[in-house]
XYZ file of N, CA and C in Angstrom:
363
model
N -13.538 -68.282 -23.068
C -12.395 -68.661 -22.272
C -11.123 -67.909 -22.670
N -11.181 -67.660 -24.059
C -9.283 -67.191 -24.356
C -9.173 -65.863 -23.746
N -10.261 -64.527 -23.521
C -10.155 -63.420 -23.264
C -9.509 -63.601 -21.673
N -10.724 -64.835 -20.661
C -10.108 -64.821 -19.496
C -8.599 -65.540 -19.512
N -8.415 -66.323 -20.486
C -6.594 -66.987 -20.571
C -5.733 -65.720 -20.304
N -6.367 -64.862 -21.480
C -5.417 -63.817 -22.082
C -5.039 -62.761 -20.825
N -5.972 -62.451 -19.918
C -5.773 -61.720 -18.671
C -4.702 -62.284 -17.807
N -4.744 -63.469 -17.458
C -3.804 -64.176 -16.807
C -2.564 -64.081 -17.245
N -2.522 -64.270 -18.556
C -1.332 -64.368 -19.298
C -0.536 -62.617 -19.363
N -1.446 -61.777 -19.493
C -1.472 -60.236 -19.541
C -0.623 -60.071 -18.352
N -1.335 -60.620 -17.029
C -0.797 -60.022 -15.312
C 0.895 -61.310 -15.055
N 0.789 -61.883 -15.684
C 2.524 -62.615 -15.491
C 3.257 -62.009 -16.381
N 2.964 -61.747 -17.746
C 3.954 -60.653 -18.486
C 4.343 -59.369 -18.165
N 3.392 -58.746 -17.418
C 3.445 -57.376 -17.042
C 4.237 -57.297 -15.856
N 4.164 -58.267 -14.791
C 4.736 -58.857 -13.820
C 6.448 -59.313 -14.340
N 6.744 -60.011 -15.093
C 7.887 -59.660 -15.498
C 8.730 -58.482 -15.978
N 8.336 -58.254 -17.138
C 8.867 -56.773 -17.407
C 9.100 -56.071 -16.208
N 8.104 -55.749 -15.695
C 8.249 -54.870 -14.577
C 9.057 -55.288 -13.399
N 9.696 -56.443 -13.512
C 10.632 -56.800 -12.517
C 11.971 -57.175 -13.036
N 12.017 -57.290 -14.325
C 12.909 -57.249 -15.148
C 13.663 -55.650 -15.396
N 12.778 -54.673 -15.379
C 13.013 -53.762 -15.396
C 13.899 -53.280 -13.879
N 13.132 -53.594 -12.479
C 13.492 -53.037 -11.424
C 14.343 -53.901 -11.215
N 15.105 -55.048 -11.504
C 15.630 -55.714 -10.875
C 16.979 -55.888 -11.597
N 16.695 -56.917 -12.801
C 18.237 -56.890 -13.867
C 19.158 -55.801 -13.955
N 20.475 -56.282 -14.016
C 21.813 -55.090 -14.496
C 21.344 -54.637 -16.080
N 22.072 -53.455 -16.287
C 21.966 -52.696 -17.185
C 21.615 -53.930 -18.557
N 20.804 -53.630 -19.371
C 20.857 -54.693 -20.586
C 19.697 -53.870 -21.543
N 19.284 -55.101 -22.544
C 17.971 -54.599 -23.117
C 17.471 -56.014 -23.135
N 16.120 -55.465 -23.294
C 14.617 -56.956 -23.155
C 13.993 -56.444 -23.905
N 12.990 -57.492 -24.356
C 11.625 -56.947 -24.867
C 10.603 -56.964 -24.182
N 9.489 -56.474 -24.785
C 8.050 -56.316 -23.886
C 7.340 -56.877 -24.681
N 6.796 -58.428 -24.464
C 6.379 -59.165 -25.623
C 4.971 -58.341 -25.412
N 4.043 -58.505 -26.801
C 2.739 -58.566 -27.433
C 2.264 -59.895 -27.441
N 3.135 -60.653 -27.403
C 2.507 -61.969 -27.599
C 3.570 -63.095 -27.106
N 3.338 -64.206 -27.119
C 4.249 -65.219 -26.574
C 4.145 -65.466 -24.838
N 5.611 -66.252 -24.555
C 5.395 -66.306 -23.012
C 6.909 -66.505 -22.599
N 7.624 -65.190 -23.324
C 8.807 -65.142 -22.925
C 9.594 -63.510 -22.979
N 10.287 -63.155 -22.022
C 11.094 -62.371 -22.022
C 12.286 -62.589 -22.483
N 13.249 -61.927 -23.540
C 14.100 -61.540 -24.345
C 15.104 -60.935 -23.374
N 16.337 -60.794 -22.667
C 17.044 -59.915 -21.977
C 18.573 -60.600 -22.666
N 19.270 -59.353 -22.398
C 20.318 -58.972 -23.043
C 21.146 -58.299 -22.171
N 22.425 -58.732 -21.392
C 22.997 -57.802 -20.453
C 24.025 -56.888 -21.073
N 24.307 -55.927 -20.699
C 25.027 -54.828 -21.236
C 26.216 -55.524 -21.253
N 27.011 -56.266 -20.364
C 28.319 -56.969 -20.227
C 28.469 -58.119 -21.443
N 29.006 -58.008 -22.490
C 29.117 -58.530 -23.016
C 30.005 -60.201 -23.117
N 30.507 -59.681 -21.784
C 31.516 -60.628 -21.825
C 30.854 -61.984 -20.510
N 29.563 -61.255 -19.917
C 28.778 -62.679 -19.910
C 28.464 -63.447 -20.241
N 28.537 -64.877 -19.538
C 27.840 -66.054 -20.280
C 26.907 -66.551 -19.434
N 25.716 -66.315 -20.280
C 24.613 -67.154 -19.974
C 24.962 -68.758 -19.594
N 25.454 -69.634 -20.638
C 25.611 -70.613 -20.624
C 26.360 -71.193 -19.564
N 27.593 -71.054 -18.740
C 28.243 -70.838 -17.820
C 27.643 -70.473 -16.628
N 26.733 -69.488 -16.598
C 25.923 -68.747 -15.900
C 25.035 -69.684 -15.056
N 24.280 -70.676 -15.775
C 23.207 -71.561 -15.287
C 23.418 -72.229 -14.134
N 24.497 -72.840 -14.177
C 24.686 -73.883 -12.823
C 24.256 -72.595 -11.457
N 24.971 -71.854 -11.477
C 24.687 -70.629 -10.415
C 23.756 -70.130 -10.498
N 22.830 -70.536 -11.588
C 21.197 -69.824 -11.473
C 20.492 -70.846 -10.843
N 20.904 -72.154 -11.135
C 19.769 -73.092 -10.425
C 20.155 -73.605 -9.227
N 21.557 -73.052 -8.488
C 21.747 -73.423 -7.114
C 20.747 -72.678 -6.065
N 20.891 -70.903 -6.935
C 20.051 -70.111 -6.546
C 18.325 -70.587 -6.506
N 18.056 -71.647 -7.175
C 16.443 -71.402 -7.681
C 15.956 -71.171 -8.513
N 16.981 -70.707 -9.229
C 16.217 -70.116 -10.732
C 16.895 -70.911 -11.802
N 15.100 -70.794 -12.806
C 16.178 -71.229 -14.356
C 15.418 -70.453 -15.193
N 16.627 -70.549 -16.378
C 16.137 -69.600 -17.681
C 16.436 -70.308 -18.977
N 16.464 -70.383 -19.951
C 17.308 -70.281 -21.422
C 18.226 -69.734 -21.695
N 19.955 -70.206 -21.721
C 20.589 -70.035 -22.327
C 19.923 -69.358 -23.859
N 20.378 -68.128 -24.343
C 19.680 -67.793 -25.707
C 21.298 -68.142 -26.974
N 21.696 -68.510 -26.261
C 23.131 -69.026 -27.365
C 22.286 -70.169 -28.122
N 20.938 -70.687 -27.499
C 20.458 -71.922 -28.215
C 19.514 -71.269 -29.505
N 19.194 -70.174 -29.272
C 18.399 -69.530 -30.278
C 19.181 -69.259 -31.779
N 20.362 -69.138 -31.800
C 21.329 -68.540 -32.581
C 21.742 -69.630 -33.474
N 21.910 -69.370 -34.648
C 22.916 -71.125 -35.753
C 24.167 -71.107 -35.019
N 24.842 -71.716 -34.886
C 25.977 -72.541 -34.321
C 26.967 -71.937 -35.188
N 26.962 -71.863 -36.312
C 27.729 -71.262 -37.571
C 27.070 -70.337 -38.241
N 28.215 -69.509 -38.890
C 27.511 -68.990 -40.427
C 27.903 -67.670 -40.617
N 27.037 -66.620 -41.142
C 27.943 -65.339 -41.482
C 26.636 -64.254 -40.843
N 27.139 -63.050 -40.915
C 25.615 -62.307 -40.500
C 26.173 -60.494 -41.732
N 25.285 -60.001 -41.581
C 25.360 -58.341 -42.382
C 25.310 -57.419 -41.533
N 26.374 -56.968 -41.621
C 26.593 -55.686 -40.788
C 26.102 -54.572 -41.109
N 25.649 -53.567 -40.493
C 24.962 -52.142 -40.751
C 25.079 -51.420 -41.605
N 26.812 -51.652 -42.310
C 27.073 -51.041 -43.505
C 27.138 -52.512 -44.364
N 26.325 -53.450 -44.343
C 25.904 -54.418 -45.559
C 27.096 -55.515 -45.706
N 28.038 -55.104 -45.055
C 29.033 -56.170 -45.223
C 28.885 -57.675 -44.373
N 29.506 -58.939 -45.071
C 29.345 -60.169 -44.860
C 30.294 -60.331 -43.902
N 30.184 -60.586 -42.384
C 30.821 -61.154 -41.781
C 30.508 -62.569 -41.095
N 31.813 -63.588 -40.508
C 31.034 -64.154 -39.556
C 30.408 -64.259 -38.548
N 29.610 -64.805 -38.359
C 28.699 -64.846 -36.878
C 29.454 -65.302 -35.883
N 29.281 -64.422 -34.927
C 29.591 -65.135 -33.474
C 28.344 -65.097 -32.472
N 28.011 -66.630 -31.626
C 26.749 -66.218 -31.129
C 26.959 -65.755 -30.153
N 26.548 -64.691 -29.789
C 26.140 -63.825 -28.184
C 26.232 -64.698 -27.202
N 26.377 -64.489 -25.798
C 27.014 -65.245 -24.787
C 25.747 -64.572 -23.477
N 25.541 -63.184 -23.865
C 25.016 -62.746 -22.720
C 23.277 -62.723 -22.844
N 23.045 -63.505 -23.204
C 21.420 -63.347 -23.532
C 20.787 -64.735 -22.978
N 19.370 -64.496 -22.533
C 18.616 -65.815 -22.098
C 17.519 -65.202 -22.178
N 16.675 -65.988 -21.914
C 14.888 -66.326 -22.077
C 14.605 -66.726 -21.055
N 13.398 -65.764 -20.691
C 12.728 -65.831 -18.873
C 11.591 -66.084 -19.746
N 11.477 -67.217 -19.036
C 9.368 -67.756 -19.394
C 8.653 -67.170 -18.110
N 7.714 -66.541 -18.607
C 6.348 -66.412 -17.412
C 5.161 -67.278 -17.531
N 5.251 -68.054 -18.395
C 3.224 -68.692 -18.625
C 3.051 -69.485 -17.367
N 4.108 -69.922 -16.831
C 3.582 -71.102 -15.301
C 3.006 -70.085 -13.997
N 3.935 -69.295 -13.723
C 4.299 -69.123 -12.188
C 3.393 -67.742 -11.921
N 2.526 -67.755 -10.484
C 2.030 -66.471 -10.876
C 2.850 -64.871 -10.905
N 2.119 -64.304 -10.692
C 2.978 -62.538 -11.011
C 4.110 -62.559 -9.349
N 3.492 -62.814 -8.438
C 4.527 -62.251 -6.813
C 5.404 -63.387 -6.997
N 5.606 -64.737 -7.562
C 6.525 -65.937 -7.556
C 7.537 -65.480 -8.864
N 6.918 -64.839 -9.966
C 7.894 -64.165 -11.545
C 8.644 -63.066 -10.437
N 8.284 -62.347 -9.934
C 9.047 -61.137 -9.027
C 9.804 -61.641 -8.309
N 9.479 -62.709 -7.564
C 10.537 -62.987 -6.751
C 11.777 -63.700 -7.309
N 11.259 -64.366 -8.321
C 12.167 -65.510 -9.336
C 13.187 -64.435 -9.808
N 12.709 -63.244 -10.380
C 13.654 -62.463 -11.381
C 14.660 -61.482 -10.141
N 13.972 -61.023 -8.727
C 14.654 -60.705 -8.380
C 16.225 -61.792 -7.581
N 15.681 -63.068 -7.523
C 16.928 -63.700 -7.123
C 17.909 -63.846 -8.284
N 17.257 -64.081 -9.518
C 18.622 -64.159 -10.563
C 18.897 -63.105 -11.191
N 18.319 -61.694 -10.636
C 19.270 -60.654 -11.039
C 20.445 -60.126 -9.542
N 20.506 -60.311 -8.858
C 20.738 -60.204 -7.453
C 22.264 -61.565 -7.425
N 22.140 -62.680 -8.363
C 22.810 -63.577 -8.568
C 23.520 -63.020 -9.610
N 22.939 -62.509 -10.799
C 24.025 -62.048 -11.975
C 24.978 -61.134 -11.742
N 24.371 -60.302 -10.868
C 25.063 -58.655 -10.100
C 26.144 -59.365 -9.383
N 25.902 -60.308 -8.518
C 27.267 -60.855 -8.186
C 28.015 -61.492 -8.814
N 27.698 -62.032 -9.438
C 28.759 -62.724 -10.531
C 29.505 -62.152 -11.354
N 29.100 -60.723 -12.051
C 29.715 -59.904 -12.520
C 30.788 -59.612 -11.713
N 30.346 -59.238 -10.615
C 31.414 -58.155 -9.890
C 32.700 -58.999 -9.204
């Protein structure tokens, strides 16, 4: 059974990315190996996910705020090793694929990138 899980699970991830890719404003994501979530990151920094939501689910869509992923407080190391404080990121969320099939993830990602593009602008 897990090989046929794993196919299913294979054609909704691939199905994201790939609409994540054609669809979202400029950012970075990952391309999971494993799990049942996409990672995205919009180039605009001065987005908020969190803020963001009510207008994602008028649209239809929902995601993860990723401000929930982050400690609330604390300090982080900068590239040259130095201790600063943390501030958590504003423009990041988490797209799940494990429910919905691959043409319903495409259509999902293209309405809330199509929604973010306006909101930006």
């Amino acid at each position: 059974q897990i090989p046929i899980i794993q196919k299913g699970y294979k054609l909704r991830r691939d199905a994201m990315v790939k609409a994540v890719e054609e669809f979202m404003p400029d950012g970075l994501f990952t391309r999971p190996t494993g799990g049942f979530f996409v990672w995205y990151e919009t180039k605009d920094k001065e987005f908020d996910s969190k803020k963001f939501i009510d207008t994602a689910i008028e649209e239809g869509v929902i995601y993860v705020p990723g401000y929930q992923f982050f400690p609330s407080k604390g300090y982080a190391v900068t590239e040259k090793k130095k201790l600063v404080p943390f501030k958590q990121p504003t423009n990041t969320m988490r797209l799940g694929y494990s429910l919905l099939k691959p043409e319903e993830i495409t259509e999902g990602i293209e309405i809330l990138a199509n929604a973010i593009k306006k909101y930006l602008q």
